[in-house]
Amino acid sequence: MRRPANTDLISGVIGLVIVGVFWWGRGEVGRLSVMFPNTLLILLAALSMALLVKGVVRPERRLIFAEGDRGKVIGSCFILFAWAIAIPYFGFFLSSVAGFWGMTCYLASSRRKVTPLLAAKWLGVVLVEVTFFYLIFAKLLYVPLPKGILFD
Amino acid sequence: MELFWKVAAEMMDPFVFLLILGGVTAGLFVGAMPGLTAAMALAVLLPFTFKLPPLYGLVALGAVYMGAIYGGSFAAILVNTPGTPSSIATAFEGYPMAKDGRALEAISLATVSSAIGGLAGVFFLLLLSPPLARLSIQFGSAEYFWVAMLGLTLIASLSPGSTLKGFLGGAIGMLLAAVGVAPIGGENRFTFGMPVLQGGVEMIVALIGFFVIPELFNMAAHGRAALAEVTIESRKRGTFLGAIRTVFSMPGNLLRSCVIGEIVAIIPGAGGSIANLVAYNEAKRASRHPERFGKGAVEGLVASESSNNVTVAGSMVPLLTLGIPGAPPDAVILGVMLMHGLRPGLDLFTVSGDLTYGFIISMGLAALYMMPVGILGGRLIYRVIVKTPHYLLVPSIGLVTILGTYALRNSLSDVIIMLLLGTTGFVLKELEVESAPIVLGLILGGIAEMGYVQTLLRGTALEHPWLMLFQNRLSQIIIVLTVLSLASPYLSAWFRKFRKPLEEQLGKETPE
C-alpha cells in the first residue's frame, strides 16, 4: 500500500532547488538588473524554509499521483515530448500523424483491445483531423509549419 | 458615451456576429467537457485568433469565455460533474432536477440565468471601469508594485489548500517572469547560456502549458468512460418562455446573485469558481424553503448560473483598468492584449476606446447568443462531447496545443518550453501548488519589477531608498489591503476555531 507523502516537505525542497538553480543562473549582471530577482530569491527561499518547517512541525500528507492510471500520464508525457522533438526531423505533418495516432492507440489500449482493423480506422480519423488543422494553419492563417530534415 | 454608441453601431457587422456565434459555440464545447476549465478553453482556442485584427481576436475570445462558463452547466446538470469549477453549485440543484426528469427545464433555466448574468456583468463593467481607469492615472511606480503584490496575495490566499503553497507558486511565477532581458538595466538574466531564453518565457506559451497540459494528463490518467455510461432522460418538457418567467419571478435572488458575482469578480484571482458557491449559499440562506436545496431548488440553480456569468465581464474591471486579472481566464485575455500592444489603464478607454468598448459590447452580445446556441445546439454539442472517446480527445487537444504554441512565434523551442512548464505544473499541482498563482506571478512579475526598481531608483537620494515604497497615501491604502489579504486565511481559520466551541456551547444550551 502506498503511503501519503509529506507535500509540505517536498514543496519546500523543490522551492529551495529552484532558488539554487536561479541563484547560480543569475550570471554577471549589474545592480539594476538583479535587484528585483535577488529580492524574489530571498522571498522564495524564506517561503521554502517555512514549508520545510511546517513539513516537520505540522505536515500535510496526501497521496500524490494516486488518482487514475499513472502509467498513462508518463506515457502521454513521453509521446508529447517525442512528438515535439520529432517535428524538426520529420516535419509537422508526419510527426503529428505519428504522435496523434500513437497516443490514440496507447490510451485506447487500457480500455479495449486494439485490433489492426481498429488501428487502421483510427489512422483514417487522425489523417483527416491533422490534414484539417494543417490546412487551417498553413493555408488560412499563413503559419509556416516546419518542414523536416528527413521529410517535408 | 458618444464613442460607446459609435462603436456599438460599428459592431453591427455580420462578421462580428459570426465570430461571436463561433466563439460561444466553441467555448460551450470545451466548457461542457468535465474537468476542462474556461482558462483552458481560451488557451486552446487562442491560436485561431492570432491572425485576426486585435478587436476581432478579443471579440472571439470574450465569446469563448462566456460560452465556456455557461457550458460548464451542461455537464453539471446532466452528469453531476461540473464542466468548469464555476458550475459546482449548479450540480447541487441541476442534477437532482435532471434525475427527476426535468433536465430540459434545468438547462433552460441555466441558459436564461447565464444570459442575464452575462449582461449584468457587462453593465457592471461599463459602470465601474471608466472611474477606476481615471483613478489608475494617479498610480505611480510604487502603487503599481503594491497592486501587483495585492493581486498575488489575493490569489495565493484564495487558492485551495495551503496558503503558503499559493505564495510559493506566485514567487515561482515571478521568477519565471524575470528570465531574459531585464526591463530596467537591460542585461540578460537566468538564460543559462541558452539564447532561446533571452526573450524570456513568452506569457502565452506559459499560459498554455500551465492551463492545458496538467488537464491533458489528468484526462489521460482517468479516461472518460464513466461519463458516457450516464444517461439522463428528460420526461418533462421545459419551455423557454416558462424559464424566462421563472427566472424573473425571483428578482431578489437574481439581483443578489449578480451583485455577489460582481463583488467576487473584482477581487483579483477569485472568479466564477468562488462566486457561484457564495451566491448559492446566500440564496439558500435567504430562501423561505432552504430544505428544498439539494433536491432540485430552482433558486439555487439561478443563483449559481447568474453569478458565475457575471464574473466573465465583471472580472475585466481590474484587468482593463489596472492590468490585474480578476480570474485565471482573464490572464489569457491580458496576454492577447499585451501581444497587440494594448496596455491596461485610462488609454484603453480613450486612445483605444473603440477597441475596448467594442470588446465590452461583444461580451453583451455573446451573453445574448448563449440563448439560441444553448437551447438549439447545446444538447447536440453535449452528446458529441460525451460520445467522443478520450483516446481521440486527448491527442486532439495535444495537436491544437502544439500547433498553437508553435504558431505564436514560429518557434519549436516554445513548444518544448510549453511542455516543460506544463509537466512542471502537473507535478506541482499534485503537491497542491496550483497553476493559477504561478501564472498570475508570471503576469504580475514584470509590473512588480518595473514598479520596484523605478521606486528604488527614485529614492536613491534617501538613506534607505526602499522607504519610497511606503511614502504616499495611495500606496499605504494598497499596503493595508495587501496585509489584510495576507492575513485573511489565517484570520478566517482563527474565527472558525473560535466560533466552533461557541456554537457547541450554544447547541448544548438550546433545547431541541
mmCIF file of N, CA, C and O in Angstrom, chain B residues 379-441:
data_model
loop_
_atom_site.group_PDB
_atom_site.id
_atom_site.type_symbol
_atom_site.label_atom_id
_atom_site.label_comp_id
_atom_site.label_asym_id
_atom_site.label_seq_id
_atom_site.Cartn_x
_atom_site.Cartn_y
_atom_site.Cartn_z
ATOM 1 N N ARG B 379 -27.700 20.610 -26.461
ATOM 2 C CA ARG B 379 -27.821 19.173 -26.206
ATOM 3 C C ARG B 379 -27.053 18.350 -27.244
ATOM 4 O O ARG B 379 -26.436 17.338 -26.931
ATOM 5 N N LEU B 380 -27.068 18.861 -28.473
ATOM 6 C CA LEU B 380 -26.345 18.173 -29.539
ATOM 7 C C LEU B 380 -24.840 18.225 -29.257
ATOM 8 O O LEU B 380 -24.124 17.217 -29.352
ATOM 9 N N ILE B 381 -24.385 19.443 -28.883
ATOM 10 C CA ILE B 381 -22.963 19.619 -28.557
ATOM 11 C C ILE B 381 -22.572 18.670 -27.429
ATOM 12 O O ILE B 381 -21.561 17.980 -27.482
ATOM 13 N N TYR B 382 -23.433 18.621 -26.419
ATOM 14 C CA TYR B 382 -23.105 17.782 -25.275
ATOM 15 C C TYR B 382 -23.017 16.308 -25.666
ATOM 16 O O TYR B 382 -22.126 15.585 -25.227
ATOM 17 N N ARG B 383 -23.945 15.885 -26.517
ATOM 18 C CA ARG B 383 -23.955 14.488 -26.946
ATOM 19 C C ARG B 383 -22.658 14.143 -27.686
ATOM 20 O O ARG B 383 -22.061 13.095 -27.468
ATOM 21 N N VAL B 384 -22.216 15.076 -28.532
ATOM 22 C CA VAL B 384 -20.962 14.859 -29.276
ATOM 23 C C VAL B 384 -19.799 14.703 -28.306
ATOM 24 O O VAL B 384 -18.956 13.810 -28.441
ATOM 25 N N ILE B 385 -19.794 15.565 -27.295
ATOM 26 C CA ILE B 385 -18.679 15.533 -26.328
ATOM 27 C C ILE B 385 -18.647 14.216 -25.570
ATOM 28 O O ILE B 385 -17.608 13.584 -25.424
ATOM 29 N N VAL B 386 -19.818 13.799 -25.093
ATOM 30 C CA VAL B 386 -19.865 12.570 -24.307
ATOM 31 C C VAL B 386 -19.520 11.358 -25.161
ATOM 32 O O VAL B 386 -18.887 10.417 -24.706
ATOM 33 N N LYS B 387 -19.893 11.399 -26.435
ATOM 34 C CA LYS B 387 -19.650 10.246 -27.307
ATOM 35 C C LYS B 387 -18.198 10.185 -27.794
ATOM 36 O O LYS B 387 -17.730 9.143 -28.219
ATOM 37 N N THR B 388 -17.494 11.343 -27.803
ATOM 38 C CA THR B 388 -16.110 11.320 -28.301
ATOM 39 C C THR B 388 -15.224 10.614 -27.277
ATOM 40 O O THR B 388 -15.134 11.056 -26.137
ATOM 41 N N PRO B 389 -14.580 9.519 -27.660
ATOM 42 C CA PRO B 389 -13.746 8.816 -26.680
ATOM 43 C C PRO B 389 -12.521 9.638 -26.290
ATOM 44 O O PRO B 389 -11.997 10.403 -27.098
ATOM 45 N N HIS B 390 -12.103 9.462 -25.036
ATOM 46 C CA HIS B 390 -10.982 10.268 -24.526
ATOM 47 C C HIS B 390 -9.699 10.010 -25.303
ATOM 48 O O HIS B 390 -8.858 10.880 -25.417
ATOM 49 N N TYR B 391 -9.574 8.789 -25.855
ATOM 50 C CA TYR B 391 -8.328 8.484 -26.576
ATOM 51 C C TYR B 391 -8.226 9.236 -27.906
ATOM 52 O O TYR B 391 -7.166 9.274 -28.518
ATOM 53 N N LEU B 392 -9.313 9.825 -28.358
ATOM 54 C CA LEU B 392 -9.226 10.712 -29.531
ATOM 55 C C LEU B 392 -9.204 12.178 -29.098
ATOM 56 O O LEU B 392 -8.592 13.027 -29.744
ATOM 57 N N LEU B 393 -9.867 12.434 -27.965
ATOM 58 C CA LEU B 393 -9.953 13.816 -27.476
ATOM 59 C C LEU B 393 -8.596 14.328 -26.964
ATOM 60 O O LEU B 393 -8.180 15.440 -27.296
ATOM 61 N N VAL B 394 -7.909 13.489 -26.185
ATOM 62 C CA VAL B 394 -6.631 13.934 -25.592
ATOM 63 C C VAL B 394 -5.603 14.283 -26.684
ATOM 64 O O VAL B 394 -5.047 15.387 -26.677
ATOM 65 N N PRO B 395 -5.354 13.386 -27.663
ATOM 66 C CA PRO B 395 -4.392 13.787 -28.705
ATOM 67 C C PRO B 395 -4.878 14.961 -29.569
ATOM 68 O O PRO B 395 -4.065 15.732 -30.067
ATOM 69 N N SER B 396 -6.216 15.103 -29.717
ATOM 70 C CA SER B 396 -6.725 16.258 -30.478
ATOM 71 C C SER B 396 -6.339 17.556 -29.785
ATOM 72 O O SER B 396 -5.873 18.502 -30.425
ATOM 73 N N ILE B 397 -6.531 17.585 -28.461
ATOM 74 C CA ILE B 397 -6.160 18.785 -27.702
ATOM 75 C C ILE B 397 -4.640 18.984 -27.775
ATOM 76 O O ILE B 397 -4.147 20.094 -27.917
ATOM 77 N N GLY B 398 -3.915 17.848 -27.699
ATOM 78 C CA GLY B 398 -2.455 17.918 -27.809
ATOM 79 C C GLY B 398 -2.029 18.537 -29.132
ATOM 80 O O GLY B 398 -1.135 19.391 -29.182
ATOM 81 N N LEU B 399 -2.697 18.140 -30.211
ATOM 82 C CA LEU B 399 -2.369 18.656 -31.552
ATOM 83 C C LEU B 399 -2.576 20.180 -31.616
ATOM 84 O O LEU B 399 -1.684 20.920 -32.055
ATOM 85 N N VAL B 400 -3.749 20.617 -31.156
ATOM 86 C CA VAL B 400 -4.052 22.062 -31.202
ATOM 87 C C VAL B 400 -3.096 22.841 -30.297
ATOM 88 O O VAL B 400 -2.660 23.945 -30.628
ATOM 89 N N THR B 401 -2.749 22.245 -29.163
ATOM 90 C CA THR B 401 -1.837 22.901 -28.225
ATOM 91 C C THR B 401 -0.454 23.087 -28.856
ATOM 92 O O THR B 401 0.127 24.174 -28.796
ATOM 93 N N ILE B 402 0.061 22.030 -29.463
ATOM 94 C CA ILE B 402 1.390 22.098 -30.093
ATOM 95 C C ILE B 402 1.361 23.106 -31.255
ATOM 96 O O ILE B 402 2.231 23.980 -31.361
ATOM 97 N N LEU B 403 0.322 22.984 -32.069
ATOM 98 C CA LEU B 403 0.192 23.889 -33.223
ATOM 99 C C LEU B 403 0.110 25.348 -32.778
ATOM 100 O O LEU B 403 0.795 26.215 -33.317
ATOM 101 N N GLY B 404 -0.749 25.580 -31.788
ATOM 102 C CA GLY B 404 -0.975 26.948 -31.322
ATOM 103 C C GLY B 404 0.268 27.556 -30.723
ATOM 104 O O GLY B 404 0.586 28.728 -30.965
ATOM 105 N N THR B 405 0.993 26.759 -29.937
ATOM 106 C CA THR B 405 2.208 27.282 -29.306
ATOM 107 C C THR B 405 3.248 27.597 -30.376
ATOM 108 O O THR B 405 3.921 28.628 -30.316
ATOM 109 N N TYR B 406 3.351 26.714 -31.356
ATOM 110 C CA TYR B 406 4.324 26.937 -32.430
ATOM 111 C C TYR B 406 3.963 28.213 -33.219
ATOM 112 O O TYR B 406 4.819 29.053 -33.513
ATOM 113 N N ALA B 407 2.677 28.358 -33.510
ATOM 114 C CA ALA B 407 2.229 29.467 -34.361
ATOM 115 C C ALA B 407 2.460 30.841 -33.733
ATOM 116 O O ALA B 407 2.508 31.846 -34.434
ATOM 117 N N LEU B 408 2.607 30.863 -32.426
ATOM 118 C CA LEU B 408 2.788 32.133 -31.720
ATOM 119 C C LEU B 408 4.002 32.905 -32.233
ATOM 120 O O LEU B 408 3.933 34.097 -32.521
ATOM 121 N N ARG B 409 5.157 32.220 -32.326
ATOM 122 C CA ARG B 409 6.383 32.887 -32.803
ATOM 123 C C ARG B 409 7.130 32.020 -33.820
ATOM 124 O O ARG B 409 8.326 32.185 -34.014
ATOM 125 N N ASN B 410 6.395 31.051 -34.396
ATOM 126 C CA ASN B 410 7.001 30.077 -35.304
ATOM 127 C C ASN B 410 8.256 29.456 -34.694
ATOM 128 O O ASN B 410 9.305 29.354 -35.322
ATOM 129 N N SER B 411 8.110 29.046 -33.428
ATOM 130 C CA SER B 411 9.279 28.539 -32.720
ATOM 131 C C SER B 411 8.982 27.183 -32.089
ATOM 132 O O SER B 411 8.039 27.044 -31.286
ATOM 133 N N LEU B 412 9.819 26.199 -32.430
ATOM 134 C CA LEU B 412 9.667 24.877 -31.823
ATOM 135 C C LEU B 412 10.189 24.879 -30.388
ATOM 136 O O LEU B 412 9.762 24.072 -29.563
ATOM 137 N N SER B 413 11.104 25.813 -30.093
ATOM 138 C CA SER B 413 11.606 25.917 -28.716
ATOM 139 C C SER B 413 10.459 26.273 -27.778
ATOM 140 O O SER B 413 10.399 25.791 -26.643
ATOM 141 N N ASP B 414 9.550 27.122 -28.264
ATOM 142 C CA ASP B 414 8.391 27.485 -27.449
ATOM 143 C C ASP B 414 7.560 26.252 -27.112
ATOM 144 O O ASP B 414 7.012 26.135 -26.013
ATOM 145 N N VAL B 415 7.467 25.329 -28.079
ATOM 146 C CA VAL B 415 6.674 24.106 -27.846
ATOM 147 C C VAL B 415 7.313 23.288 -26.720
ATOM 148 O O VAL B 415 6.633 22.817 -25.809
ATOM 149 N N ILE B 416 8.637 23.165 -26.784
ATOM 150 C CA ILE B 416 9.351 22.393 -25.747
ATOM 151 C C ILE B 416 9.189 23.091 -24.400
ATOM 152 O O ILE B 416 8.921 22.445 -23.371
ATOM 153 N N ILE B 417 9.348 24.420 -24.372
ATOM 154 C CA ILE B 417 9.199 25.169 -23.111
ATOM 155 C C ILE B 417 7.779 24.971 -22.562
ATOM 156 O O ILE B 417 7.588 24.738 -21.363
ATOM 157 N N MET B 418 6.787 25.036 -23.466
ATOM 158 C CA MET B 418 5.391 24.860 -23.040
ATOM 159 C C MET B 418 5.193 23.487 -22.392
ATOM 160 O O MET B 418 4.573 23.363 -21.332
ATOM 161 N N LEU B 419 5.755 22.452 -23.037
ATOM 162 C CA LEU B 419 5.596 21.097 -22.484
ATOM 163 C C LEU B 419 6.318 20.950 -21.147
ATOM 164 O O LEU B 419 5.804 20.338 -20.209
ATOM 165 N N LEU B 420 7.514 21.567 -21.050
ATOM 166 C CA LEU B 420 8.264 21.501 -19.786
ATOM 167 C C LEU B 420 7.502 22.195 -18.665
ATOM 168 O O LEU B 420 7.369 21.666 -17.560
ATOM 169 N N LEU B 421 6.983 23.400 -18.971
ATOM 170 C CA LEU B 421 6.244 24.141 -17.946
ATOM 171 C C LEU B 421 4.965 23.392 -17.564
ATOM 172 O O LEU B 421 4.598 23.341 -16.394
ATOM 173 N N GLY B 422 4.291 22.831 -18.580
ATOM 174 C CA GLY B 422 3.059 22.091 -18.314
ATOM 175 C C GLY B 422 3.306 20.875 -17.439
ATOM 176 O O GLY B 422 2.542 20.601 -16.509
ATOM 177 N N THR B 423 4.390 20.143 -17.734
ATOM 178 C CA THR B 423 4.713 18.964 -16.924
ATOM 179 C C THR B 423 5.055 19.385 -15.497
ATOM 180 O O THR B 423 4.619 18.757 -14.526
ATOM 181 N N THR B 424 5.829 20.476 -15.373
ATOM 182 C CA THR B 424 6.144 21.002 -14.037
ATOM 183 C C THR B 424 4.852 21.395 -13.323
ATOM 184 O O THR B 424 4.685 21.125 -12.131
ATOM 185 N N GLY B 425 3.958 22.042 -14.058
ATOM 186 C CA GLY B 425 2.681 22.463 -13.475
ATOM 187 C C GLY B 425 1.891 21.271 -12.965
ATOM 188 O O GLY B 425 1.268 21.332 -11.909
ATOM 189 N N PHE B 426 1.936 20.162 -13.706
ATOM 190 C CA PHE B 426 1.216 18.949 -13.293
ATOM 191 C C PHE B 426 1.786 18.401 -11.979
ATOM 192 O O PHE B 426 1.042 18.072 -11.055
ATOM 193 N N VAL B 427 3.137 18.347 -11.922
ATOM 194 C CA VAL B 427 3.786 17.820 -10.707
ATOM 195 C C VAL B 427 3.468 18.736 -9.516
ATOM 196 O O VAL B 427 3.099 18.268 -8.431
ATOM 197 N N LEU B 428 3.578 20.056 -9.741
ATOM 198 C CA LEU B 428 3.311 20.994 -8.652
ATOM 199 C C LEU B 428 1.856 20.912 -8.200
ATOM 200 O O LEU B 428 1.560 21.038 -7.015
ATOM 201 N N LYS B 429 0.952 20.696 -9.140
ATOM 202 C CA LYS B 429 -0.471 20.593 -8.797
ATOM 203 C C LYS B 429 -0.710 19.389 -7.881
ATOM 204 O O LYS B 429 -1.526 19.461 -6.971
ATOM 205 N N GLU B 430 0.009 18.307 -8.141
ATOM 206 C CA GLU B 430 -0.112 17.138 -7.275
ATOM 207 C C GLU B 430 0.321 17.475 -5.844
ATOM 208 O O GLU B 430 -0.149 16.883 -4.891
ATOM 209 N N LEU B 431 1.254 18.438 -5.746
ATOM 210 C CA LEU B 431 1.737 18.850 -4.420
ATOM 211 C C LEU B 431 0.899 20.003 -3.865
ATOM 212 O O LEU B 431 1.271 20.646 -2.901
ATOM 213 N N GLU B 432 -0.199 20.288 -4.522
ATOM 214 C CA GLU B 432 -1.146 21.350 -4.141
ATOM 215 C C GLU B 432 -0.602 22.754 -4.366
ATOM 216 O O GLU B 432 -1.006 23.700 -3.700
ATOM 217 N N VAL B 433 0.357 22.881 -5.267
ATOM 218 C CA VAL B 433 0.779 24.217 -5.705
ATOM 219 C C VAL B 433 0.045 24.444 -7.032
ATOM 220 O O VAL B 433 0.407 23.875 -8.052
ATOM 221 N N GLU B 434 -1.030 25.241 -6.971
ATOM 222 C CA GLU B 434 -1.910 25.393 -8.127
ATOM 223 C C GLU B 434 -1.270 26.214 -9.258
ATOM 224 O O GLU B 434 -0.356 27.015 -9.013
ATOM 225 N N SER B 435 -1.800 26.034 -10.470
ATOM 226 C CA SER B 435 -1.256 26.763 -11.620
ATOM 227 C C SER B 435 -1.611 28.248 -11.589
ATOM 228 O O SER B 435 -0.821 29.090 -12.037
ATOM 229 N N ALA B 436 -2.806 28.577 -11.066
ATOM 230 C CA ALA B 436 -3.269 29.979 -11.122
ATOM 231 C C ALA B 436 -2.298 30.966 -10.471
ATOM 232 O O ALA B 436 -1.961 31.990 -11.086
ATOM 233 N N PRO B 437 -1.799 30.713 -9.234
ATOM 234 C CA PRO B 437 -0.830 31.677 -8.671
ATOM 235 C C PRO B 437 0.464 31.766 -9.479
ATOM 236 O O PRO B 437 1.045 32.843 -9.585
ATOM 237 N N ILE B 438 0.891 30.643 -10.059
ATOM 238 C CA ILE B 438 2.135 30.664 -10.851
ATOM 239 C C ILE B 438 1.934 31.585 -12.061
ATOM 240 O O ILE B 438 2.763 32.446 -12.359
ATOM 241 N N VAL B 439 0.792 31.394 -12.740
ATOM 242 C CA VAL B 439 0.513 32.190 -13.939
ATOM 243 C C VAL B 439 0.354 33.674 -13.568
ATOM 244 O O VAL B 439 0.872 34.551 -14.246
ATOM 245 N N LEU B 440 -0.341 33.924 -12.470
ATOM 246 C CA LEU B 440 -0.516 35.319 -12.056
ATOM 247 C C LEU B 440 0.835 35.939 -11.695
ATOM 248 O O LEU B 440 1.109 37.092 -12.022
ATOM 249 N N GLY B 441 1.680 35.149 -11.044
ATOM 250 C CA GLY B 441 3.024 35.636 -10.715
ATOM 251 C C GLY B 441 3.797 35.978 -11.979
ATOM 252 O O GLY B 441 4.485 37.008 -12.057
#
